[in-house]
Amino acid sequence: MLVLLLLHAAAAIAAVPLVRALGNRALYLLALVPASAAGWAAATTGQVRTETYPWVPHLDVSLALRTGPLSWLMLLIVGGIGAIVLVYCVHYFPPRDPDLGRFAAVFLSFAGAMTGLVVADDLIVLYVLWELTTVFSYLLIGHKPELAASRRAAMQALVVTTAGGLAMLAGFVMLGQHAGTYRWSQIAAGPLPDSGYLATAAVLILAGALSKSAIFPFSFWLPAAMAAPTPASAYLHAASMVKAGVFLIGLLGPAFAHIGPWRPVTVAAGVVTVLLGGWAAMRQTDLKLVLAYGTVSQLGLLTVAFGAGTRTGALAGTALLLAHALFKAALFLVVGIIDRSTGTRDLRQLSDLRRRMPGLAVIAALAVASMAGVPPLAGFVGKEALFATFEQGGTADRVVLLALVAGSGLTVAYGLRFLWGAFASKDGVEETVPAPVGRGFAAPAGVLAVAGAAAGICSPWIGGVLRPYAEAFAGKPYELGLWHGVGLPLVLSAAVYAIGLVIFFGPARRDVWPQQRLPAADGVYRRVMSGLDRAAVEVTGATQRGSLPFSLGAILVVLVVIGTATLALGGPWQLGVRLWDTPLQLVAGAVVIATALMAARIRRRLTAMILVGVCGYGVAVLFVLHGAPDLALTQFLVETATIVMFVLVLRRLPVRFSARPLLASRMIRNVLAAAVGLVTAGMAYVAVSGRHAVPISVDFPALAVSYGGGTNIVNVALVDIRAWDTMGEISVLVVAATGVASLIFRRTGALTRRREEQGLTPADTGGAWLRAGDTPEARRQSIILQVVARLLFHTMVLFSVYLLFSGHNAPGGGFAGGLVAGLALTTRYLAGGKPELNAAAPVDAGLVLGSGLLTAVGSGIAAMVAGGQVLQSALVDVHVPVLGHIHFATSVVFDVGVYLIVVGLVLEILRSLGAELDRRHDPAPAPARLKEPV
């Protein structure tokens, strides 16, 4: 099963280049992937297969896969119909459609997620795959993002199903914690007593299932999702995505059927959906919308069948599940053919297509007959079983049975309306002349329609395969089949046909039904979303005023309020505080406090920045006094680099913070600053004093040597023990550097100018050793400073490389080495400006950043390929004749990536905050004036 999932992932990755190379014919090859899932299911008929792979062992979450009878049926549907729809897409999409590769990739991704969903045995894994189907369906529905209807429909489906999914996750967590495991096969095997706790979990899970399958009151999103391409509608809304909810109800039914709200909620919601969907389908003029509302109604039938919680209901649900997938997918494909060949889906504009397209009319009639429950088709088998589920119940079951008969009558009526609207001859409507349709275009729909007939004939065999699933429910035995004698279900089937004919040919003629959407729910959704949008605007206007002090102050006020309340209520406040270990710490602390207070009162920007830097250097001294040279080195380098970066910006800002500083404003800021300091210090003190467990850091010294192969605990922790944290941090650095550059280089032609400034285009340097040359910028620079910077540059770079490779066993590492290299580049820039910087680093900063991230990620992937865990390091000992014995850890490669990212970050900032701001500030040189002849 895992192989099937990986095969789908590989096919999704290869889809775009494959379609680009082979065109539409590539879909034939890609169709083999979902077909393999259906083939595997067919080959394992009647078997229960399980696979388990570790995933998150600390949370007891594993990639547990399991197939039972219900999963077997869903695999056949998801894989088989997915393959048929992809073959259909070869003819549906125009040749060389530029979006076809993307569609195929998302389609296969969705098929893979759906395949994983139906075989998942772990509830957390099931939820992850559940949300993946939501994301991929969002992309399929919004396939045409340039259309407002597509964007709106995709967002509506995403919001509704995601909200339900979050409720379902809460139910899963409650269920897993109660059972002590998230493995569904183990939960179902144990007793689940009816209780308020489990009832709440059941309702939350049902919220996710009902929203996914568009069951009332969530039905409104499915008709809107018809903005998707017709092949996507055929797959998502007939065979896969909307089946996920009813599949979950069927999967959990054996264990939850006795839980209080399970049966009432599913049956009541299903009955309402059946009636509302059928009624709305009769009022549509778009053939695709007729099928969409019909799908809503049919999903209601499935929910009633699986929610009944009986053996007969379970078999009825599985039979209807298969029948609906076959006939509804076939009808959607028929609509796609009509749309492509005639240019319209409006049944008021179509006339006499049965004469022009007789084969397609036969296919549609066969599918509609199955939908109406005409024997010997699959729909008849499922409808008979559904009626048998409620024929011998109490008053409530009789009411449900009458509602199902009425809903089934509506099904017959809108099925006839579909055939009449698509193929009948209409008075006053000009005969429709379609474009020629090839056999390959119509064949997929024909295969599905014929499969519906075959499924009806083979229903006893199918029922035998599904019998183990049904036996998990209580109730009398029942066998799927075409004939159960003359009984109430058969009489009701005849009544259904009569009701459908009366509705179709009744007083309200079939061609004058007014259009109508599902009532209330859609309007409620629109009002809620409009209210959220308005609330977002109001909150943003009240809090985001464009003032940095105000925004920062709001954040800090919240910190002070919540922190103070937590400290007052929490504690613990232990006595016995040691103020210092040595008087030097007192001196360094006094310097930090004094410079911080002075920085808060200073009105000049540059002076305040220098004082803040001195405060940072004081903290570095405290690190030294505490015996942390690695932290001290990093702090010194970070403070130095930060001061330089701030100076680059401050030189273009006014000298003072404010032209007219208000005393009240300054007092508020000072009080807030003091409060933040006190609360932060108190939180740090309480966090340290409240420790009860042994710190994990006590094991770091031994692990640094045995696991990381180094004696520098800090560096080994960063690149080995906590490598995932470092990976996240360097990713943030890359994003930050890209964001800074994007904000600065935002004008037209910025890319070309940026490349010129980075020395990637020819520049006239004249071969001079000092690249600043004779320019106005160079005249402001000191030649002595330029020469000294040139002489120190290579030494600083060499020292940075030393820090990089020595960091595993001595103070240093990739971050410290990268900062030293960055300061070397900064020295060159401050000495000679842009020309000196380009001469020192004639390379694109983005390339350096990308290379660093690629190196870091590649080291983790290489470890996984070698058979270890991601980012796991290995110790290597080699003997080189000249160099002797060399001992190193492969995590050094990860540290090289960190080094490159820090260098790229500094280079990006120097070119954006430095060179670009210089270019904007300095006026363009005036053109030389020609001397007038004497």
Coordinates of N, CA and C in Angstrom, one line a residue, residues 278-350:
G278 N -33.0 16.9 -4.0 CA -33.9 16.5 -5.1 C -34.8 17.6 -5.6
W279 N -35.3 18.3 -4.6 CA -36.2 19.4 -5.0 C -35.4 20.5 -5.7
A280 N -34.2 20.8 -5.3 CA -33.4 21.8 -6.0 C -32.9 21.4 -7.3
A281 N -32.7 20.1 -7.5 CA -32.2 19.6 -8.8 C -33.3 19.8 -9.9
M282 N -34.6 19.7 -9.5 CA -35.7 19.9 -10.4 C -35.8 21.4 -10.9
R283 N -35.1 22.3 -10.2 CA -35.2 23.7 -10.5 C -34.0 24.3 -11.2
Q284 N -33.1 23.4 -11.8 CA -31.9 23.9 -12.4 C -32.1 23.8 -13.9
T285 N -31.4 24.7 -14.6 CA -31.4 24.7 -16.1 C -30.0 24.4 -16.6
D286 N -29.0 24.3 -15.8 CA -27.6 23.9 -16.2 C -27.5 22.4 -15.9
L287 N -27.2 21.6 -16.9 CA -27.2 20.2 -16.7 C -26.2 19.8 -15.6
K288 N -25.1 20.5 -15.5 CA -24.1 20.2 -14.5 C -24.7 20.5 -13.1
L289 N -25.5 21.5 -13.0 CA -26.1 21.8 -11.7 C -27.2 20.8 -11.3
V290 N -27.9 20.3 -12.4 CA -28.9 19.2 -12.1 C -28.2 18.1 -11.4
L291 N -27.0 17.7 -12.0 CA -26.3 16.6 -11.4 C -25.7 16.9 -10.1
A292 N -25.3 18.2 -9.9 CA -24.7 18.6 -8.6 C -25.7 18.5 -7.5
Y293 N -26.9 19.0 -7.7 CA -27.9 18.9 -6.6 C -28.4 17.5 -6.5
G294 N -28.4 16.7 -7.6 CA -28.7 15.3 -7.5 C -27.7 14.6 -6.7
T295 N -26.4 15.0 -6.8 CA -25.4 14.4 -6.0 C -25.6 14.6 -4.5
V296 N -26.0 15.9 -4.2 CA -26.3 16.2 -2.8 C -27.4 15.2 -2.3
S297 N -28.5 15.1 -3.1 CA -29.6 14.2 -2.7 C -29.1 12.7 -2.5
Q298 N -28.3 12.2 -3.4 CA -27.8 10.9 -3.3 C -26.9 10.7 -2.1
L299 N -26.1 11.7 -1.8 CA -25.2 11.6 -0.6 C -26.1 11.5 0.6
G300 N -27.2 12.2 0.6 CA -28.1 12.0 1.7 C -28.6 10.6 1.9
L301 N -28.9 9.9 0.8 CA -29.3 8.5 0.8 C -28.2 7.7 1.4
L302 N -26.9 7.9 1.0 CA -25.8 7.1 1.5 C -25.6 7.4 3.0
T303 N -25.8 8.6 3.5 CA -25.7 8.9 4.9 C -26.8 8.2 5.7
V304 N -28.0 8.2 5.2 CA -29.1 7.4 5.9 C -28.7 6.0 6.0
A305 N -28.2 5.4 4.9 CA -28.0 3.9 4.9 C -26.9 3.6 5.9
F306 N -25.7 4.3 5.8 CA -24.6 4.0 6.7 C -25.0 4.4 8.1
G307 N -25.8 5.4 8.3 CA -26.1 5.9 9.7 C -27.1 5.1 10.4
A308 N -27.8 4.2 9.6 CA -28.9 3.4 10.2 C -28.3 2.4 11.3
G309 N -27.1 2.0 11.1 CA -26.4 1.2 12.1 C -26.9 -0.2 12.1
T310 N -27.4 -0.8 11.0 CA -27.8 -2.1 10.9 C -27.1 -2.9 9.8
R311 N -27.2 -4.2 9.8 CA -26.5 -5.0 8.8 C -27.1 -4.8 7.4
T312 N -28.4 -4.6 7.3 CA -29.0 -4.4 6.0 C -28.6 -3.0 5.6
G313 N -28.6 -2.0 6.5 CA -28.2 -0.6 6.1 C -26.8 -0.6 5.6
A314 N -25.9 -1.4 6.2 CA -24.5 -1.4 5.8 C -24.4 -1.9 4.4
L315 N -25.1 -3.0 4.1 CA -25.0 -3.5 2.7 C -25.7 -2.5 1.7
A316 N -26.8 -1.9 2.1 CA -27.4 -0.9 1.3 C -26.4 0.3 1.0
G317 N -25.7 0.7 2.0 CA -24.8 1.8 1.9 C -23.7 1.4 0.9
T318 N -23.1 0.2 1.0 CA -22.0 -0.2 0.1 C -22.5 -0.3 -1.3
A319 N -23.7 -0.9 -1.5 CA -24.3 -1.0 -2.8 C -24.6 0.3 -3.5
L320 N -25.1 1.3 -2.7 CA -25.4 2.6 -3.2 C -24.1 3.4 -3.5
L321 N -23.1 3.1 -2.6 CA -21.8 3.8 -2.8 C -21.2 3.4 -4.2
L322 N -21.2 2.1 -4.5 CA -20.7 1.7 -5.8 C -21.6 2.2 -7.0
A323 N -22.9 2.0 -6.8 CA -23.8 2.4 -7.9 C -23.7 3.9 -8.2
H324 N -23.7 4.7 -7.1 CA -23.6 6.2 -7.3 C -22.3 6.6 -8.0
A325 N -21.2 6.0 -7.6 CA -19.9 6.4 -8.2 C -20.0 6.1 -9.7
L326 N -20.6 5.0 -10.1 CA -20.6 4.6 -11.5 C -21.5 5.5 -12.3
F327 N -22.8 5.6 -11.9 CA -23.7 6.3 -12.8 C -23.5 7.8 -12.7
K328 N -23.1 8.4 -11.6 CA -22.9 9.8 -11.5 C -21.7 10.2 -12.2
A329 N -20.6 9.5 -12.1 CA -19.4 9.8 -12.9 C -19.7 9.7 -14.4
A330 N -20.4 8.7 -14.8 CA -20.8 8.6 -16.3 C -21.6 9.8 -16.7
L331 N -22.5 10.3 -15.9 CA -23.4 11.4 -16.3 C -22.5 12.7 -16.3
F332 N -21.6 12.9 -15.4 CA -20.8 14.1 -15.5 C -19.9 14.1 -16.8
L333 N -19.4 12.9 -17.1 CA -18.6 12.8 -18.4 C -19.5 13.1 -19.6
V334 N -20.8 12.7 -19.6 CA -21.7 13.0 -20.6 C -21.9 14.5 -20.8
V335 N -22.1 15.1 -19.6 CA -22.2 16.6 -19.6 C -21.0 17.3 -20.2
G336 N -19.8 16.8 -19.9 CA -18.6 17.3 -20.5 C -18.6 17.2 -22.0
I337 N -19.0 16.1 -22.5 CA -19.0 15.9 -23.9 C -20.0 16.8 -24.6
I338 N -21.2 17.0 -24.0 CA -22.2 17.9 -24.5 C -21.7 19.3 -24.5
D339 N -21.0 19.7 -23.4 CA -20.5 21.1 -23.3 C -19.4 21.3 -24.3
R340 N -18.5 20.4 -24.5 CA -17.4 20.5 -25.5 C -17.9 20.6 -26.9
S341 N -19.0 19.8 -27.2 CA -19.4 19.6 -28.6 C -20.4 20.7 -29.0
T342 N -21.2 21.2 -28.1 CA -22.2 22.2 -28.4 C -21.9 23.6 -27.9
G343 N -21.0 23.7 -26.9 CA -20.7 25.0 -26.3 C -21.6 25.5 -25.2
T344 N -22.6 24.6 -24.8 CA -23.5 25.1 -23.8 C -23.9 23.9 -22.9
R345 N -24.3 24.1 -21.7 CA -24.9 23.1 -20.8 C -26.3 23.5 -20.4
D346 N -26.9 24.6 -21.0 CA -28.2 25.1 -20.7 C -29.2 24.2 -21.4
L347 N -30.1 23.5 -20.6 CA -31.0 22.6 -21.2 C -32.1 23.3 -22.0
R348 N -32.2 24.7 -21.8 CA -33.2 25.4 -22.6 C -32.7 25.7 -24.0
Q349 N -31.4 25.5 -24.2 CA -30.8 25.8 -25.5 C -30.5 24.5 -26.3
L350 N -30.6 23.4 -25.7 CA -30.3 22.1 -26.3 C -31.6 21.5 -26.8

